[in-house]
Coordinates of C-alpha atoms in Angstrom, one line a residue:
X22 CA 212.1 194.4 139.4
X23 CA 209.5 197.2 139.6
X24 CA 206.6 196.9 136.9
X25 CA 207.5 199.5 133.9
X26 CA 204.5 201.5 135.5
X27 CA 205.6 201.9 138.3
X28 CA 209.0 203.1 137.4
X29 CA 207.8 205.4 135.1
X30 CA 206.1 207.0 138.2
X31 CA 209.0 206.5 140.1
X32 CA 211.1 208.4 137.3
X33 CA 208.2 211.4 136.8
X34 CA 208.5 211.6 140.5
X35 CA 211.8 212.1 140.7
X36 CA 211.6 214.7 137.6
X37 CA 208.8 216.2 139.9
X38 CA 211.1 216.9 142.8
X39 CA 214.0 217.9 141.0
X40 CA 211.7 220.5 138.9
X41 CA 210.2 221.6 142.6
X42 CA 214.0 222.0 144.2
X43 CA 214.8 223.9 141.0
X44 CA 212.0 226.1 141.5
X45 CA 212.9 226.9 144.6
X46 CA 216.3 227.9 144.6
X47 CA 215.6 230.1 141.1
X48 CA 213.3 231.7 143.3
X49 CA 215.3 232.6 146.3
X50 CA 218.2 233.8 143.8
X51 CA 214.6 236.3 142.2
X52 CA 213.5 236.9 145.9
X53 CA 216.5 239.0 146.5
X54 CA 215.8 241.7 144.8
X55 CA 212.5 242.4 146.2
X56 CA 214.4 244.0 149.2
X57 CA 216.3 246.3 146.4
X58 CA 213.4 247.4 144.8
X59 CA 212.0 249.1 148.2
X60 CA 215.2 251.4 148.7
X61 CA 215.9 254.8 148.3
X62 CA 218.8 255.8 146.1
X63 CA 221.9 256.9 147.2
X64 CA 221.4 260.9 148.1
X65 CA 223.0 263.3 146.2
X66 CA 226.9 264.1 147.4
X67 CA 226.4 268.0 147.2
X68 CA 229.3 269.9 148.1
X69 CA 232.3 268.4 149.1
X70 CA 235.3 270.0 150.2
X71 CA 237.7 270.2 147.5
X72 CA 241.6 269.5 148.2
X73 CA 243.9 272.5 149.3
X74 CA 245.4 274.0 146.4
X75 CA 249.2 272.4 146.5
X76 CA 247.6 269.7 148.8
X77 CA 246.4 267.1 146.4
X78 CA 247.5 263.8 147.3
X79 CA 249.7 261.4 144.1
X80 CA 247.7 259.5 142.4
X81 CA 248.5 256.8 140.3
X82 CA 246.7 256.3 137.2
X83 CA 246.4 252.2 135.8
X84 CA 245.4 251.3 132.7
X85 CA 245.7 247.4 131.9
X86 CA 245.5 246.8 128.3
X87 CA 246.1 244.0 125.6
X88 CA 245.8 243.9 122.2
X89 CA 243.8 247.5 122.0
X90 CA 244.9 249.1 119.3
X91 CA 241.6 250.7 118.3
X92 CA 241.1 252.4 121.8
X93 CA 244.3 252.9 124.1
X94 CA 245.2 256.3 122.1
X95 CA 241.7 257.6 123.0
X96 CA 242.4 256.4 126.6
X97 CA 245.9 257.6 127.4
X98 CA 244.4 261.4 126.1
X99 CA 241.7 260.7 128.0
X100 CA 243.7 260.0 131.1
X101 CA 246.3 262.6 130.6
X102 CA 243.7 265.4 129.9
X103 CA 242.6 264.7 134.0
X104 CA 242.3 268.1 136.4
X105 CA 244.8 267.3 138.2
X106 CA 248.5 268.5 139.4
X107 CA 250.8 267.3 137.0
X108 CA 253.9 266.6 139.3
X109 CA 251.1 264.8 141.8
X110 CA 249.8 262.4 138.6
X111 CA 251.7 259.3 136.6
X112 CA 250.1 257.2 134.4
X113 CA 251.1 253.4 133.4
X114 CA 250.0 251.9 130.5
X115 CA 249.8 248.4 131.4
X116 CA 250.5 246.8 128.2
X117 CA 250.5 243.3 127.8
X118 CA 250.0 243.3 124.2
X119 CA 251.4 240.8 121.4
X120 CA 250.4 242.7 118.6
X121 CA 253.4 244.9 117.4
X122 CA 250.6 247.5 116.3
X123 CA 249.1 247.6 119.5
X124 CA 252.3 247.9 121.4
X125 CA 253.3 250.8 118.7
X126 CA 249.9 252.6 119.3
X127 CA 250.5 252.4 122.9
X128 CA 254.3 253.8 122.7
X129 CA 253.2 256.5 120.5
X130 CA 250.2 257.4 123.3
X131 CA 252.4 257.1 126.2
X132 CA 254.8 259.7 124.3
X133 CA 251.9 262.2 123.4
X134 CA 250.6 262.4 126.8
X135 CA 254.8 263.2 127.8
X136 CA 255.2 266.0 125.5
X137 CA 251.8 267.8 127.3
X138 CA 254.2 267.3 130.4
X139 CA 252.6 264.2 132.1
X140 CA 254.4 261.7 133.9
X141 CA 253.3 258.4 131.6
X142 CA 255.1 255.4 131.2
X143 CA 254.9 252.4 128.9
X144 CA 255.3 249.4 130.8
X145 CA 255.8 246.2 129.5
X146 CA 256.5 243.0 131.5
X147 CA 258.3 239.9 130.0
X148 CA 255.2 237.6 130.8
X149 CA 251.7 238.2 131.1
X150 CA 251.8 236.1 134.5
X151 CA 248.3 236.9 136.4
X152 CA 246.7 238.5 133.6
X153 CA 245.5 241.3 134.5
X154 CA 245.8 241.2 138.4
X155 CA 249.7 240.4 137.7
X156 CA 250.1 243.7 135.6
X157 CA 248.7 245.9 138.0
X158 CA 250.4 244.3 141.2
X159 CA 253.5 244.6 138.9
X160 CA 252.9 248.5 138.3
X161 CA 252.1 249.5 141.7
X162 CA 255.8 248.0 142.6
X163 CA 256.9 250.6 140.3
X164 CA 255.1 253.3 141.9
X165 CA 254.1 255.0 145.7
X166 CA 251.5 257.0 145.4
X167 CA 248.9 256.8 148.1
X168 CA 246.1 256.7 145.5
X169 CA 245.4 254.5 142.8
X170 CA 242.7 255.2 140.0
X171 CA 242.2 252.2 137.2
X172 CA 240.6 252.4 133.4
X173 CA 240.1 249.5 131.4
X174 CA 240.9 250.3 127.6
X175 CA 237.5 251.6 126.5
X176 CA 236.7 253.9 129.3
X177 CA 237.1 257.6 128.8
X178 CA 236.8 259.3 132.2
X179 CA 236.0 263.2 132.0
X180 CA 238.9 265.7 133.4
X181 CA 237.0 266.4 137.1
X182 CA 237.0 262.5 137.2
X183 CA 239.5 262.9 140.1
X184 CA 238.5 266.5 141.6
X185 CA 234.4 264.7 141.8
X186 CA 235.8 261.5 143.4
X187 CA 239.1 261.7 145.7
X188 CA 237.1 264.3 148.4
X189 CA 235.4 261.0 149.3
X190 CA 238.8 259.9 150.9
X191 CA 238.4 262.6 153.4
X192 CA 236.7 259.6 155.1
X193 CA 240.1 257.7 156.1
X194 CA 238.0 254.8 156.4
X195 CA 237.2 254.6 152.7
X196 CA 239.2 252.3 150.6
X197 CA 237.6 252.1 147.3
X198 CA 235.6 255.4 145.5
X199 CA 233.8 253.4 142.4
X200 CA 232.0 255.6 139.6
X201 CA 228.8 254.9 137.3
X202 CA 229.6 253.2 133.7
X203 CA 228.1 254.7 131.0
X204 CA 227.5 253.7 127.3
X205 CA 229.0 254.8 124.3
X206 CA 227.3 252.6 122.1
X207 CA 224.0 251.9 124.2
X208 CA 221.8 252.1 121.1
X209 CA 224.0 250.5 118.5
X210 CA 221.9 247.3 118.5
X211 CA 219.0 244.8 120.4
X212 CA 222.5 243.3 121.9
X213 CA 223.9 246.7 123.1
X214 CA 220.8 247.9 124.4
X215 CA 220.0 244.7 126.7
X216 CA 223.8 245.0 128.2
X217 CA 223.4 248.1 129.0
X218 CA 219.9 247.4 130.7
X219 CA 221.5 244.4 133.0
X220 CA 224.3 247.1 133.9
X221 CA 222.1 249.8 134.5
X222 CA 220.1 247.9 136.6
X223 CA 223.2 246.5 138.8
X224 CA 224.9 250.0 139.1
X225 CA 222.0 252.2 140.1
X226 CA 219.6 249.3 141.8
X227 CA 222.0 247.1 143.5
X228 CA 225.4 249.3 144.4
X229 CA 222.8 251.5 146.3
X230 CA 221.0 249.5 148.3
X231 CA 224.6 247.5 149.4
X232 CA 226.5 250.4 149.9
X233 CA 223.3 251.8 151.9
X234 CA 222.5 248.8 153.7
X235 CA 225.4 248.1 154.8
X236 CA 226.2 244.7 152.6
X237 CA 229.6 244.0 150.3
X238 CA 229.9 245.5 147.7
X239 CA 232.3 245.1 144.3
X240 CA 234.8 247.6 142.8
X241 CA 233.9 246.4 138.7
X242 CA 237.8 246.3 137.8
X243 CA 237.7 250.0 136.1
X244 CA 236.4 253.7 136.8
X245 CA 237.3 253.6 140.4
X246 CA 239.9 254.8 142.5
X247 CA 241.7 253.0 145.0
X248 CA 243.5 253.9 148.7
X249 CA 246.6 252.4 148.0
X250 CA 246.8 251.2 151.5
X251 CA 243.4 249.3 151.3
X252 CA 244.6 247.3 148.3
X253 CA 248.0 245.9 150.9
X254 CA 246.1 245.7 153.4
X255 CA 243.7 242.9 152.0
X256 CA 247.1 241.0 150.6
X257 CA 247.4 243.0 146.9
X258 CA 245.8 242.1 143.9
X259 CA 245.5 238.0 143.2
X260 CA 245.4 236.0 140.0
X261 CA 244.2 232.9 141.4
X262 CA 240.6 234.1 140.6
X263 CA 239.2 235.5 137.0
X264 CA 237.5 238.2 139.2
X265 CA 240.4 239.9 140.7
X266 CA 238.1 242.8 141.3
X267 CA 235.8 241.1 143.0
X268 CA 238.1 239.1 145.0
X269 CA 240.3 241.6 145.9
X270 CA 236.9 244.0 147.0
X271 CA 235.7 241.2 149.4
X272 CA 239.4 240.7 151.0
X273 CA 239.8 244.6 151.4
X274 CA 235.8 244.7 153.1
X275 CA 236.8 242.2 155.5
X276 CA 239.8 244.0 156.6
X277 CA 237.4 246.8 157.4
X278 CA 237.7 248.9 154.8
X279 CA 234.3 251.2 153.6
X280 CA 233.9 251.3 149.6
X281 CA 231.7 254.2 148.3
X282 CA 230.1 254.4 145.0
X283 CA 229.1 257.5 143.6
X284 CA 226.3 257.5 140.8
X285 CA 227.1 261.3 140.2
X286 CA 229.8 260.3 138.4
X287 CA 229.6 258.5 135.1
X288 CA 232.2 257.2 133.2
X289 CA 231.5 256.1 129.2
X290 CA 233.0 252.8 128.1
X291 CA 231.8 250.4 125.0
X292 CA 229.5 247.6 125.3
X293 CA 230.3 244.5 123.1
X294 CA 228.7 244.5 120.1
X295 CA 229.2 240.6 118.8
X296 CA 227.8 238.0 120.5
X297 CA 231.0 236.1 120.6
X298 CA 232.6 239.3 122.8
X299 CA 229.9 239.1 125.2
X300 CA 229.1 235.7 125.7
X301 CA 233.0 235.4 126.4
X302 CA 232.8 238.2 128.8
X303 CA 229.7 237.1 131.0
X304 CA 231.8 233.6 130.7
X305 CA 234.6 235.2 132.5
X306 CA 232.2 237.1 134.9
X307 CA 230.1 234.3 135.6
X308 CA 233.4 231.7 136.0
X309 CA 235.5 233.9 138.3
X310 CA 232.6 234.7 140.8
X311 CA 231.8 231.3 141.5
X312 CA 235.9 231.1 142.2
X313 CA 235.6 233.7 144.2
X314 CA 233.4 232.3 146.3
X315 CA 235.1 228.9 146.5
X316 CA 238.0 230.8 148.1
X317 CA 236.4 233.6 150.2
X318 CA 233.2 231.8 151.3
X319 CA 234.4 230.0 154.9
X320 CA 236.4 233.0 155.4
X321 CA 232.9 235.2 155.2
X322 CA 231.1 232.7 157.4
X323 CA 233.5 232.7 160.2
X324 CA 233.9 236.7 159.6
X325 CA 232.0 238.6 163.0
X326 CA 229.6 240.3 161.1
X327 CA 225.8 240.2 161.0
X328 CA 224.1 237.2 159.6
X329 CA 222.0 239.2 157.1
X330 CA 225.5 240.3 155.7
X331 CA 227.2 236.8 155.4
X332 CA 223.8 236.0 153.8
X333 CA 223.8 238.4 151.4
X334 CA 227.2 237.4 150.6
X335 CA 226.3 233.9 149.8
X336 CA 224.2 234.9 147.3
X337 CA 225.9 237.9 145.8
X338 CA 229.1 235.6 144.7
X339 CA 226.8 232.6 144.0
X340 CA 224.3 234.4 142.0
X341 CA 225.2 233.0 138.7
X342 CA 224.0 229.8 140.1
X343 CA 220.5 230.5 138.4
X344 CA 221.8 230.0 135.4
X345 CA 222.0 226.3 135.5
X346 CA 218.9 226.2 137.4
X347 CA 217.1 227.9 135.1
X348 CA 218.4 225.8 131.9
X349 CA 217.2 222.5 133.9
X350 CA 213.9 223.9 135.0
X351 CA 213.1 224.3 131.4
X352 CA 214.7 220.6 130.1
X353 CA 212.7 219.0 134.0
X354 CA 209.7 220.8 132.1
X355 CA 208.8 218.1 129.8
X356 CA 208.8 215.3 132.5
X357 CA 206.7 217.6 134.5
X358 CA 204.0 218.9 131.8
X359 CA 203.2 214.9 131.1
X360 CA 203.1 213.4 134.2
X361 CA 199.9 212.8 134.6
X362 CA 200.4 210.3 137.7
X363 CA 201.9 212.5 139.6
X364 CA 201.6 216.0 139.2
X365 CA 197.4 217.8 139.1
X366 CA 196.8 219.9 137.0
X367 CA 195.9 222.8 140.0
X368 CA 199.5 222.0 141.2
X369 CA 201.0 222.6 137.2
X370 CA 199.1 225.9 137.1
X371 CA 200.5 226.8 140.5
X372 CA 203.9 225.7 139.8
X373 CA 204.0 227.8 136.2
X374 CA 202.1 230.6 138.4
X375 CA 205.2 230.8 141.1
X376 CA 208.1 231.0 138.3
X377 CA 206.1 234.2 136.9
X378 CA 205.1 235.9 140.0
X379 CA 207.7 235.1 142.4
X380 CA 210.6 234.3 140.0
X381 CA 209.6 236.3 136.7
X382 CA 208.5 239.3 138.1
X383 CA 211.2 241.0 140.5
X384 CA 214.1 240.7 137.7
X385 CA 211.8 242.4 135.4
X386 CA 210.7 244.8 137.8
X387 CA 214.5 245.2 138.9
X388 CA 215.6 246.0 135.5
X389 CA 212.2 248.5 135.0
X390 CA 214.0 250.1 137.9
X391 CA 217.5 250.5 136.6
X392 CA 216.1 252.2 133.7
X393 CA 213.8 254.4 135.4
X394 CA 217.0 255.4 137.7
X395 CA 219.2 256.2 134.1
X396 CA 216.0 258.4 132.8
X397 CA 215.4 256.2 129.9
X398 CA 211.8 256.8 128.5
X399 CA 208.8 254.9 129.0
X400 CA 208.7 253.7 125.2
X401 CA 212.7 252.7 126.0
X402 CA 212.2 250.6 129.0
X403 CA 209.1 248.7 127.2
X404 CA 211.2 247.6 124.8
X405 CA 214.3 246.7 126.1
X406 CA 213.8 244.9 129.3
X407 CA 212.2 242.3 127.4
X408 CA 215.2 241.8 125.1
X409 CA 217.7 241.8 128.4
X410 CA 215.4 239.0 130.1
X411 CA 215.6 237.1 127.0
X412 CA 219.5 237.8 126.5
X413 CA 219.7 236.2 129.9
X414 CA 217.7 233.1 129.2
X415 CA 219.6 232.2 126.1
X416 CA 222.8 232.3 128.1
X417 CA 221.4 229.7 130.3
X418 CA 223.4 227.5 128.6
X419 CA 226.5 228.8 128.2
X420 CA 227.0 230.2 131.7
X421 CA 225.6 226.5 133.0
X422 CA 229.1 225.8 131.6
X423 CA 231.0 228.6 133.6
X424 CA 229.3 228.0 136.8
X425 CA 230.4 224.5 136.4
X426 CA 234.2 225.8 135.3
X427 CA 234.4 227.6 138.6
X428 CA 233.0 225.3 141.2
X429 CA 235.6 222.5 140.2
X430 CA 237.6 223.1 137.0
X431 CA 241.1 225.6 137.2
X432 CA 241.1 229.2 137.3
X433 CA 242.3 229.3 133.5
X434 CA 243.4 231.8 131.1
X435 CA 242.0 235.7 131.5
X436 CA 240.0 236.0 128.1
X437 CA 240.1 239.7 127.6
X438 CA 236.7 241.3 126.0
X439 CA 237.8 243.3 122.6
X440 CA 237.2 246.3 122.0
X441 CA 235.7 247.8 118.3
X442 CA 236.6 251.3 118.9
X443 CA 233.1 253.1 118.8
X444 CA 233.5 256.5 117.8
X445 CA 236.8 256.3 116.6
X446 CA 237.7 256.5 113.0
X447 CA 239.0 254.1 110.9
X448 CA 239.0 250.5 109.9
X449 CA 238.4 247.7 112.6
X450 CA 240.1 244.6 112.0
X451 CA 238.5 241.2 112.7
X452 CA 240.4 240.8 115.6
X453 CA 239.9 244.1 117.2
X454 CA 235.9 243.3 116.7
X455 CA 236.2 240.1 118.8
X456 CA 237.0 237.7 116.0
X457 CA 239.8 236.1 117.0
X458 CA 238.9 232.2 117.2
X459 CA 241.3 232.0 120.4
X460 CA 239.3 234.8 122.4
X461 CA 235.9 233.5 121.5
X462 CA 235.3 230.2 121.9
X463 CA 235.2 229.8 118.1
X464 CA 234.5 226.5 116.3
X465 CA 232.1 225.0 113.9
X466 CA 230.1 224.0 116.3
X467 CA 229.3 227.0 118.5
X468 CA 225.6 228.2 119.0
X469 CA 224.6 224.6 118.2
X470 CA 223.9 223.4 121.4
X471 CA 221.8 226.7 121.7
X472 CA 219.9 226.0 118.7
X473 CA 219.5 222.5 119.9
X474 CA 218.0 223.6 123.1
X475 CA 215.7 226.1 120.8
X476 CA 213.9 223.8 118.5
X477 CA 213.3 221.7 121.7
X478 CA 211.7 223.8 124.3
X479 CA 209.9 225.3 121.4
X480 CA 208.7 222.1 120.0
X481 CA 208.1 221.0 123.9
X482 CA 205.4 224.7 124.0
X483 CA 203.5 223.4 121.0
X484 CA 202.8 220.4 122.6
X485 CA 201.9 221.8 126.0
X486 CA 199.3 223.8 124.1
X487 CA 198.0 221.0 122.6
X488 CA 197.9 218.6 125.7
X489 CA 195.5 221.4 127.5
X490 CA 198.3 222.8 129.3
X491 CA 198.9 226.6 127.7
X492 CA 200.8 227.5 131.1
X493 CA 203.5 226.7 130.3
X494 CA 204.4 228.5 127.0
X495 CA 205.0 231.9 128.1
X496 CA 208.5 230.4 130.4
X497 CA 208.9 228.0 127.4
X498 CA 208.8 230.5 124.1
X499 CA 211.3 232.9 126.3
X500 CA 213.6 230.6 126.7
X501 CA 213.4 228.8 123.1
X502 CA 213.5 232.5 122.2
X503 CA 217.0 233.3 124.0
X504 CA 218.6 230.4 122.7
X505 CA 217.9 230.7 119.5
X506 CA 219.1 234.7 119.9
X507 CA 222.6 233.5 121.0
X508 CA 223.0 230.3 119.0
X509 CA 222.1 232.3 115.8
X510 CA 224.1 234.9 116.9
X511 CA 227.0 232.7 117.4
X512 CA 227.0 230.8 114.2
X513 CA 230.3 231.7 111.8
X514 CA 228.4 233.6 109.4
X515 CA 226.8 236.0 111.7
X516 CA 229.9 236.3 113.2
X517 CA 231.9 237.2 110.1
X518 CA 229.3 240.0 109.2
X519 CA 230.1 241.9 111.6
X520 CA 232.9 243.7 110.7
X521 CA 231.2 244.5 107.3
X522 CA 228.0 245.8 108.9
X523 CA 229.9 247.8 111.2
X524 CA 232.0 249.8 108.3
X525 CA 228.9 250.5 106.5
X526 CA 227.3 251.7 109.1
X527 CA 230.4 253.7 110.4

């Protein structure tokens, strides 16, 4: 049996090795942002040829909804106002609602659209089989239009949406055209501003880089138009993952279809205003992405594609693995900081500098670039980008669990992101605001793991300062603040207060 000191040294060495491995993995994911930063924005689409008068193709607009009484009327009204020949436009409200009020609101919205001469149908299935993917597939079987537009419940397309995107399909190899998301409620709170920062970078930096360099990029589940033959040749919608949009996107591009992103066409949408709704949404996205990786990576790696396309697909589909790596890095920092016998001070300083320069800097610049392209002022960038980075740190506990579930667990239920109906007059119910326990991982312990971790990391930061190792403090304090933000926002009292505050504000 090893002496106690030798066993301690061995454990410290093991912790240091694990720390280094996690840091290496995290830096690899972070460095993935560097080439995006030097890529130029997509050129303007310029003048696109209009469809000849009377020659516009038929378009099916699918609106998958479930229990959305506060937004369904404005959604259907916006789509019914699309500038497209009425005899070539069909609207399907794919309504999987259980709430009688939501069903009634959907039926009334469809009736109003019909009164304007629009071919609108209120599609009710007998069972919610396949969730959103199942609803979309069911709707396709009821219509044979060659093009299919999809909008989630909170999106508001402008009347010229189809006029601006459809000419892109003059190239017969284009299978999808994706528009950019706008944000109806960006400035409601620090939470919505942080979300907007993250989405702007994804849409304005990441998508254009992938399109320009010939890499895979994904349909975002809404605000896009599909060529029907692209859906069918890829095998159709599938519900064996929670990110049916990501799954179909990769299968369609593997089948040879080209995707186009048009950042000049912006479709406003609602950002989750409660931490419960946002965290639930992110859990589904992270879990579904890893499920898609499990499903498709073997096929992608065998595909006759350039190695750099396949490598980037691996990074793209597994990017959420950065959350458990970030969490592990924070936890392992405790034994590393005080591993006097195995870690020299210069080496420890080098590790911390590596986190900042190679890990944090590209992510921060990636978010800043997204805000610049979105036209935000320097003042807003300086205020909102740190908030987005802090929010990412705060999600590390919850999304680490999502990654594990995506790698090893069953598919699970598609949990919708509740909509509050920003901009719609009238009071909103607790369910509409995202307070349903079934939909927001409710329970007396919610937020407690994050708060415990936040307190522990704050204490570790104090201990590092006392031990003369202040280089570790910024990372620990950001992690602690982010986890405290998420944890406090998830406590029952914080969640219950949201509707009253929103009602007073409106």
